[in-house]
Short mmCIF file of C-alpha atoms and ligand atoms in Angstrom, two decimals:
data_model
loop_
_atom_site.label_atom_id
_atom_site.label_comp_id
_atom_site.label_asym_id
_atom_site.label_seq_id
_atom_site.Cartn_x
_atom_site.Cartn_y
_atom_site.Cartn_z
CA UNK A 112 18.29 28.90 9.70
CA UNK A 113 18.93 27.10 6.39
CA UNK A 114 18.25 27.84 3.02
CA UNK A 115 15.89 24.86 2.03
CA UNK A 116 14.44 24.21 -1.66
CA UNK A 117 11.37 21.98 -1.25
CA UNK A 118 10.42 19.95 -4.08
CA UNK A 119 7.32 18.18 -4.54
CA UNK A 120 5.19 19.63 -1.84
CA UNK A 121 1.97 16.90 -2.42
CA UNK A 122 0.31 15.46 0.59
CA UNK A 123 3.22 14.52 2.53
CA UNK A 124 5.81 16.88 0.82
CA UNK A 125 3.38 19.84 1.47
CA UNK A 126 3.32 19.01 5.17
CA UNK A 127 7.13 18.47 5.52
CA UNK A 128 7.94 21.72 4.17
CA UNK A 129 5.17 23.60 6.42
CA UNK A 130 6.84 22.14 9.62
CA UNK A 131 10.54 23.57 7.84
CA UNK A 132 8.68 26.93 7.47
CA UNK A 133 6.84 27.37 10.73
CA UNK A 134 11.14 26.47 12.29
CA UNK A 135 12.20 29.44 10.76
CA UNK A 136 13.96 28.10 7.86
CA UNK A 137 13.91 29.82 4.32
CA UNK A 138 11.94 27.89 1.66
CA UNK A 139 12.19 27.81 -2.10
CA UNK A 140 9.15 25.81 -3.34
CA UNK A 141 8.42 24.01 -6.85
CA UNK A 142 5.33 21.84 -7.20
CA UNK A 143 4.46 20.48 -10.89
CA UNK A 144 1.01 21.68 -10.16
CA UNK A 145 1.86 25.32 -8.88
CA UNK A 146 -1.62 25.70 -7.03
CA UNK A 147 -0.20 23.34 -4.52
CA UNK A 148 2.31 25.41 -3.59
CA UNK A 149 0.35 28.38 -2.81
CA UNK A 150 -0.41 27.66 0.63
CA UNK A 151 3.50 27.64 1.60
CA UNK A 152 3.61 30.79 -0.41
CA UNK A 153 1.37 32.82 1.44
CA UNK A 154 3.13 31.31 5.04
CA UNK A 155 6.66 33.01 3.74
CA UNK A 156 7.82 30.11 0.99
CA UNK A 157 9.37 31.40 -2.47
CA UNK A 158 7.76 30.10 -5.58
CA UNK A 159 9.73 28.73 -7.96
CA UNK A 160 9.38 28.59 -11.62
CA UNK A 161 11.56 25.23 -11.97
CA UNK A 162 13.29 22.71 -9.72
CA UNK A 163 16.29 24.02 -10.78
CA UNK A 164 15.30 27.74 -9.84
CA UNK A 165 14.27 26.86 -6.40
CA UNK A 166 17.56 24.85 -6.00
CA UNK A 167 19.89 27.52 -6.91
CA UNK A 168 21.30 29.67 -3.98
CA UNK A 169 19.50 26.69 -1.41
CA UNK A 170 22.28 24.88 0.83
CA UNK A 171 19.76 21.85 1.20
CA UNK A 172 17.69 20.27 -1.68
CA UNK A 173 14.71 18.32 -0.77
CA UNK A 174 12.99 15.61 -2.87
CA UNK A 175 9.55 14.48 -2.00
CA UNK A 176 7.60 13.47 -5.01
CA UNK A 177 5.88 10.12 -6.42
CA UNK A 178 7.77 8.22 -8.14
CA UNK A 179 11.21 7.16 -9.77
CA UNK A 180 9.89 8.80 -12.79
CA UNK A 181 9.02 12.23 -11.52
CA UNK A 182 12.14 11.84 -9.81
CA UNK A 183 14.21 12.42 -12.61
CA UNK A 184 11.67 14.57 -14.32
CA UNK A 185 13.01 17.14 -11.26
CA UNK A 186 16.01 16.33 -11.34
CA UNK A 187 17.82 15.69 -14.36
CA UNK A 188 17.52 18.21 -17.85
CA UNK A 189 18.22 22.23 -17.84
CA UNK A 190 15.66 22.79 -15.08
CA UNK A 191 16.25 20.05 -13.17
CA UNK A 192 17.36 20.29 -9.43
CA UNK A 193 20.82 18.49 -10.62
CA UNK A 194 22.00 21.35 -12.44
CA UNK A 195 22.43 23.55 -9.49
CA UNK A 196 21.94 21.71 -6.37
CA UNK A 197 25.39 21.39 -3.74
CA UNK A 198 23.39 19.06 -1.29
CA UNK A 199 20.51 16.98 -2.11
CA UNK A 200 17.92 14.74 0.35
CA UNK A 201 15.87 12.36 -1.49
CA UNK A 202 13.12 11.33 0.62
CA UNK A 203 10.34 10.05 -1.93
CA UNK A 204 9.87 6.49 -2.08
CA UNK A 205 11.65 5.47 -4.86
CA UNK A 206 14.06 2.51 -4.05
CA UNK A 207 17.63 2.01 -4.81
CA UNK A 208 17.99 1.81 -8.34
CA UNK A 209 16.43 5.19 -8.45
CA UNK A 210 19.14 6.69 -6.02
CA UNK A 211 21.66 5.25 -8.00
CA UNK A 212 20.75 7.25 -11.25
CA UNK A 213 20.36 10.51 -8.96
CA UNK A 214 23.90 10.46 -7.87
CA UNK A 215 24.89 10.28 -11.64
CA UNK A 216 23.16 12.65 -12.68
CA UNK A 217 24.01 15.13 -9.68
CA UNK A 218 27.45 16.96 -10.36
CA UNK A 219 30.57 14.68 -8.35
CA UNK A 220 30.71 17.23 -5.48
CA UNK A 221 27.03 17.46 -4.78
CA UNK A 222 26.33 15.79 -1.64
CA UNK A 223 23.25 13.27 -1.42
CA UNK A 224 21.53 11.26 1.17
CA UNK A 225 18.88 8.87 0.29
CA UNK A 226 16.03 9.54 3.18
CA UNK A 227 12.76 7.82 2.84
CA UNK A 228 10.17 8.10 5.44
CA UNK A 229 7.98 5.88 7.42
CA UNK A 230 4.45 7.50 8.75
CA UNK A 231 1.86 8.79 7.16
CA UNK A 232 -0.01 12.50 6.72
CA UNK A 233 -0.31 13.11 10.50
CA UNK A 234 3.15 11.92 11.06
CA UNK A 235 4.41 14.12 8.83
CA UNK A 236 2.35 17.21 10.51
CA UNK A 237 3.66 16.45 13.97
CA UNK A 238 6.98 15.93 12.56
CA UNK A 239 7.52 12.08 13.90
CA UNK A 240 8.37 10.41 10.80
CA UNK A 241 11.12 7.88 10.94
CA UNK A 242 13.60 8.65 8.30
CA UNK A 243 16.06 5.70 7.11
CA UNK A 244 18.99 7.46 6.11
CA UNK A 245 21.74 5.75 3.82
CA UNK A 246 24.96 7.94 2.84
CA UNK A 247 27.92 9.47 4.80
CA UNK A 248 27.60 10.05 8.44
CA UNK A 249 29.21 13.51 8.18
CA UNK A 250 26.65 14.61 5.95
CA UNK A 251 23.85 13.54 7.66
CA UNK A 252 25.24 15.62 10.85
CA UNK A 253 25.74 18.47 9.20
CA UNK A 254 21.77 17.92 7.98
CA UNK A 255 20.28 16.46 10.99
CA UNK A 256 18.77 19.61 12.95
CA UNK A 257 16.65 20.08 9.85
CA UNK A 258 15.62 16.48 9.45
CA UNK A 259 15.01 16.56 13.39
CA UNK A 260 12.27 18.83 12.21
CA UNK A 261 11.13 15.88 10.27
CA UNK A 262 10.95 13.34 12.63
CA UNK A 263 13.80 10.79 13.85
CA UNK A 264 16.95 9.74 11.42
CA UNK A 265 18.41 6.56 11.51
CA UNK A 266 21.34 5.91 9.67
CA UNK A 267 20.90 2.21 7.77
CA UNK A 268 23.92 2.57 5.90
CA UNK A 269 25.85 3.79 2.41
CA UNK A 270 24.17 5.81 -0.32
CA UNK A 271 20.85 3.93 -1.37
CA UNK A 272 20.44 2.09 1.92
CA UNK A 273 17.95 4.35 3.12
CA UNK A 274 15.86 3.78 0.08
CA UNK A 275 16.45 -0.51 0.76
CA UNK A 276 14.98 0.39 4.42
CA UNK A 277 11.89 1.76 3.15
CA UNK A 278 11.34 -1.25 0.60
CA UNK A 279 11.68 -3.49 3.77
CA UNK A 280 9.44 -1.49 6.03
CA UNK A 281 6.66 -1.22 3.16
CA UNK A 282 7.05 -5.22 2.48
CA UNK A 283 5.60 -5.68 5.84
CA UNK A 284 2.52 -3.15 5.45
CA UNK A 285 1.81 -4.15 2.02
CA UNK A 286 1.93 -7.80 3.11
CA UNK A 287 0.17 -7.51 5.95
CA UNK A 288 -2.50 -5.84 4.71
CA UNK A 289 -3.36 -8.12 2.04
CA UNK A 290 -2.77 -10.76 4.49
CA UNK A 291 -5.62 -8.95 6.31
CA UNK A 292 -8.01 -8.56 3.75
CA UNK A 293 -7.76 -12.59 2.90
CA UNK A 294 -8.11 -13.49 6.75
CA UNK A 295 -11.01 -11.53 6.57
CA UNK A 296 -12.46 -12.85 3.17
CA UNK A 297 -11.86 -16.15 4.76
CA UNK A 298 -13.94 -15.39 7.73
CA UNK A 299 -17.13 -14.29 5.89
CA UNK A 300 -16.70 -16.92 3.20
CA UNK A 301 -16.49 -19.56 6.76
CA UNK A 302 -19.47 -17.73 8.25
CA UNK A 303 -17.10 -15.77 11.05
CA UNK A 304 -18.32 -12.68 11.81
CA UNK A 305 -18.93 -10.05 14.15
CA UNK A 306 -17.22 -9.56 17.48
CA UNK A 307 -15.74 -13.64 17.33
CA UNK A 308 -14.20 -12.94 14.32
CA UNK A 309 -12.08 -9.69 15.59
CA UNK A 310 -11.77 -10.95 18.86
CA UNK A 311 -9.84 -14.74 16.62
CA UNK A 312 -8.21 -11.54 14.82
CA UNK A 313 -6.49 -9.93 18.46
CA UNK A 314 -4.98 -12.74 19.37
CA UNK A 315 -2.70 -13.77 16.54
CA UNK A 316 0.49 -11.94 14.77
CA UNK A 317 -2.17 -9.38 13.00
CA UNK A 318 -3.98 -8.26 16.26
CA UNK A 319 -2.29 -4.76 15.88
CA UNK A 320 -3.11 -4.21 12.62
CA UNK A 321 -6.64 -5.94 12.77
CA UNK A 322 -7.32 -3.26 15.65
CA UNK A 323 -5.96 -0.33 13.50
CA UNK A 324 -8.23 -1.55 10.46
CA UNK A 325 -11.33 -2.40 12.40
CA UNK A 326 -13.35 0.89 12.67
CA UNK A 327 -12.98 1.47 8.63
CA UNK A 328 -13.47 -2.19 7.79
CA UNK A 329 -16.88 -1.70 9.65
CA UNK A 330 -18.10 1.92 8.47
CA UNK A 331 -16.52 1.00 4.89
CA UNK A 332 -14.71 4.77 5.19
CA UNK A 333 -10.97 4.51 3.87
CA UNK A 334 -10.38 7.74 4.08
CA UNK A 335 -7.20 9.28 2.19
CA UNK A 336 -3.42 8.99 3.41
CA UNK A 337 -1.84 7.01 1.09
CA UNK A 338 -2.92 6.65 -2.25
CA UNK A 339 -3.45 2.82 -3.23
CA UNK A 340 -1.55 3.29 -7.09
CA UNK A 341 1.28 4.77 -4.58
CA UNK A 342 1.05 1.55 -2.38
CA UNK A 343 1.28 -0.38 -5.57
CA UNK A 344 4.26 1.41 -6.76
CA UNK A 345 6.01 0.33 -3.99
CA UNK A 346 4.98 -3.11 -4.45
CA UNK A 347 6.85 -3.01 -8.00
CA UNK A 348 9.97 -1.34 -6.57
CA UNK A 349 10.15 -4.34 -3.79
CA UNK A 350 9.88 -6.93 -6.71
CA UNK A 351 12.34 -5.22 -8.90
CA UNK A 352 14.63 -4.82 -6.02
CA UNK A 353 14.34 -8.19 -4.62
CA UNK A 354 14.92 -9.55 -8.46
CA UNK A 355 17.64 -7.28 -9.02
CA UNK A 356 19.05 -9.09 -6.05
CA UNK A 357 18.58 -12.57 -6.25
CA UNK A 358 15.61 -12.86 -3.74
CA UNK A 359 12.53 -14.70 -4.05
CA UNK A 360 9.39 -12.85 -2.56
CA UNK A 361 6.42 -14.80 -3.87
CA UNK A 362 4.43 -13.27 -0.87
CA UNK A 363 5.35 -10.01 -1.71
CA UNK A 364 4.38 -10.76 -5.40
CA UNK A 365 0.80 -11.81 -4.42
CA UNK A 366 0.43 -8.60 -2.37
CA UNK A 367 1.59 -6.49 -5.21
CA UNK A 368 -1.09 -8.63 -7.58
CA UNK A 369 -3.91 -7.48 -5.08
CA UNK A 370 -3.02 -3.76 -5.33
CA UNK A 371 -2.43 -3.96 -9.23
CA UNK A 372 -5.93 -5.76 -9.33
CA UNK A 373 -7.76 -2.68 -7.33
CA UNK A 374 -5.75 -0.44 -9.25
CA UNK A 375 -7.08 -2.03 -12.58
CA UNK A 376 -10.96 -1.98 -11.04
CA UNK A 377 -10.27 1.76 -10.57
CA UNK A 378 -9.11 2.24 -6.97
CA UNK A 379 -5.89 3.82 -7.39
CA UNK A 380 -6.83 7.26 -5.90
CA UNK A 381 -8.39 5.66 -3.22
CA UNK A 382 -6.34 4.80 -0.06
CA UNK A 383 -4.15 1.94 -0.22
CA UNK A 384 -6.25 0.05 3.15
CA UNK A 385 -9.17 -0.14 1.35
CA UNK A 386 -7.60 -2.76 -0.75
CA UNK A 387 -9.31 -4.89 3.07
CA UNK A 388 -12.63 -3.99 1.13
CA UNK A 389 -11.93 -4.86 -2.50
CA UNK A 390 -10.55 -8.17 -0.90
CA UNK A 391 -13.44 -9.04 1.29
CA UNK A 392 -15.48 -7.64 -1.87
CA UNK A 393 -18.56 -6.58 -1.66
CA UNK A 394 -21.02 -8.28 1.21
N1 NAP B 646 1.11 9.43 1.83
C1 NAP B 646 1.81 8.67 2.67
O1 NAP B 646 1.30 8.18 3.68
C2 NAP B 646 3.27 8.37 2.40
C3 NAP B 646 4.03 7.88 3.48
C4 NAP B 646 5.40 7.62 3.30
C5 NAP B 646 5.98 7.82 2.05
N2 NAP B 646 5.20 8.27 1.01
C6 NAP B 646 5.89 8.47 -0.28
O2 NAP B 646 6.12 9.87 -0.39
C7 NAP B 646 6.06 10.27 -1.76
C8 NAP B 646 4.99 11.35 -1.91
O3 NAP B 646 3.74 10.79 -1.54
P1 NAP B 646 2.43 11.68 -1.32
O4 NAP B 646 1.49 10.84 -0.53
O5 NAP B 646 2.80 13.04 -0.87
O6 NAP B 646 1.88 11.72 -2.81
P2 NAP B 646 1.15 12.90 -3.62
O7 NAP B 646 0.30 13.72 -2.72
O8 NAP B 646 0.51 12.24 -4.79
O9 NAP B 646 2.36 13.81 -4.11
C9 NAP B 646 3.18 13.41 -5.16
C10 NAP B 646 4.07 14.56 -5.57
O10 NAP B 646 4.85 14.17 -6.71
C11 NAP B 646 4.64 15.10 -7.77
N3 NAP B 646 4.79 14.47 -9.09
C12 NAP B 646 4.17 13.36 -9.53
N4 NAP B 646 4.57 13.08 -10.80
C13 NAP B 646 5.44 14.07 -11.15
C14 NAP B 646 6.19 14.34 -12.32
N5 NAP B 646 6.15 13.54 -13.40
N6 NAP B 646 6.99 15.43 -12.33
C15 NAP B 646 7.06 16.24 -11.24
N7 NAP B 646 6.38 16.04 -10.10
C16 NAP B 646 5.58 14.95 -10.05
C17 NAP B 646 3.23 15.60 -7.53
O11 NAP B 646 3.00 16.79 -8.27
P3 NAP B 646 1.48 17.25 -8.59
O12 NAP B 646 1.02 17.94 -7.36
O13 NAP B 646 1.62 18.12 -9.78
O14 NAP B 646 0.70 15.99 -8.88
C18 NAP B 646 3.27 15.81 -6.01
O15 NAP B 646 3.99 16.95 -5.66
C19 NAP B 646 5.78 8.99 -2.56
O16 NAP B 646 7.00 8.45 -3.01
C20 NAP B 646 5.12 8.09 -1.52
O17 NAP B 646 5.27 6.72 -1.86
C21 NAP B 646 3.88 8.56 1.17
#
């Protein structure tokens, strides 16, 4: 049993910390918007007034919020999670850059592992997320039983690794996707359609993903997993990172373009594949 302060507890974060809760382990709980948290309260979780009150006494810190920005909003000021937290996972997606400024602001002897996940809201449920793990191997022994009750860790490499992992995991998704969307587009505006056009669709380098889209594409219900302004948030953090670095992504540029262009048009809260339908546009 471990002492385990869950921060953020939104769709995914809520989910993560049930499965910590229904193991046995003790659970601190902050959410910005406290109503979230009440759930985990009434299954045994501690609600906390701060971050930094649900860190204090924990052994293990948690992460799981939106962005780079809410990120230090938990972390970093007199009730942030940095004033009293000895060991710290970060598992929001929030890139490098963001990891770096954690570990600053954390105290020296504070341990931290970056460990973003891969899977979505039933993933995290089940508790078979992949988790891309950058930091020291030690640490992540000492932590692995509880992220076991995440899903499966693989350690990518030093501190900010994990967070590079996920930015090269969500290139593909993001890219793909859009690529779907314009194969599609290109079919109607052709006069493909129907069962030729998925069956062209199976039997190229998008088949899996064509197959995994198909039902919504056709009943025009996205329904929620991943919000699209998240999707397109990770679309900026892959530009930034591959600029920071000296890469050139123009494909990953026109992807992000896509999302920021739904996002505009008002899609943001929607989920991040029905970007397909604002593609395809409407028919
Ligand atoms: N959904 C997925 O399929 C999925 C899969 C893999 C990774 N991720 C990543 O996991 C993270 C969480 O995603 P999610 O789908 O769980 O999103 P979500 O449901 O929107 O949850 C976001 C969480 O961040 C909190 N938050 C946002 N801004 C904040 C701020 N300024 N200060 C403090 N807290 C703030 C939210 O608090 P409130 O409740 O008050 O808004 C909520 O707890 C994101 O980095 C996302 O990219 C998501």
């Amino acid at each position: 049993m471990t002492r385990v302060a869950f921060v953020g507890v939104g769709a995914m974060g809520g989910r993560m910390a049930r499965r910590l809760l229904d193991a046995g382990h003790e659970l601190s709980v902050w959410n910005r918007t406290a109503a979230k948290a009440e759930p985990l309260v009434e299954a045994g979780a501690t609600a906390a007034a701060t971050p930094g009150e649900a860190a204090r006494g924990a052994e293990v810190v948690i992460t799981m919020v939106a962005d780079s920005a809410a990120l230090q909003a938990v972390s970093e000021g007199p009730e942030g999670i940095a004033a009293e937290a000895t060991t710290v996972l970060e598992m929001s997606t929030v890139g490098p850059a963001a990891v770096e400024q954690l570990q600053a602001a954390l105290p020296s002897d504070a341990g931290l592992l970056d460990a973003p996940v891969l899977g979505s809201l039933s993933e995290a449920e089940a508790g078979t997320l992949q988790i891309f793990v950058g930091g020291s191997e030690p640490l992540l022994e000492q932590v692995r039983p509880l992220l076991a009750e995440l899903g499966s860790p693989i350690h990518v490499g030093p501190l900010g690794a994990g967070a590079a992992a996920k930015l090269v995991a969500n290139l593909t998704l993001l890219g793909t996707l859009g690529l779907l969307g314009e194969a599609l587009a290109l079919a109607h505006g052709l006069g493909l359609a129907g069962e030729p056009m998925w069956e062209v669709l199976e039997g190229t380098p998008l088949g899996a993903q064509a197959e995994r889209r198909r039902a919504a594409v056709e009943s025009g219900e996205y329904p929620l997993r991943f919000a699209l302004g998240l999707a397109r948030k990770d679309a900026d953090l892959v530009a930034d990172a591959a600029s920071a670095a000296g890469v050139e992504v123009p494909l990953a540029r026109a992807a992000r373009d896509w999302l920021a262009e739904a996002e505009a048009a008002g899609w943001g809260e929607s989920d991040y594949s029905s970007l397909i339908a604002r593609i395809i546009g409407p028919r």
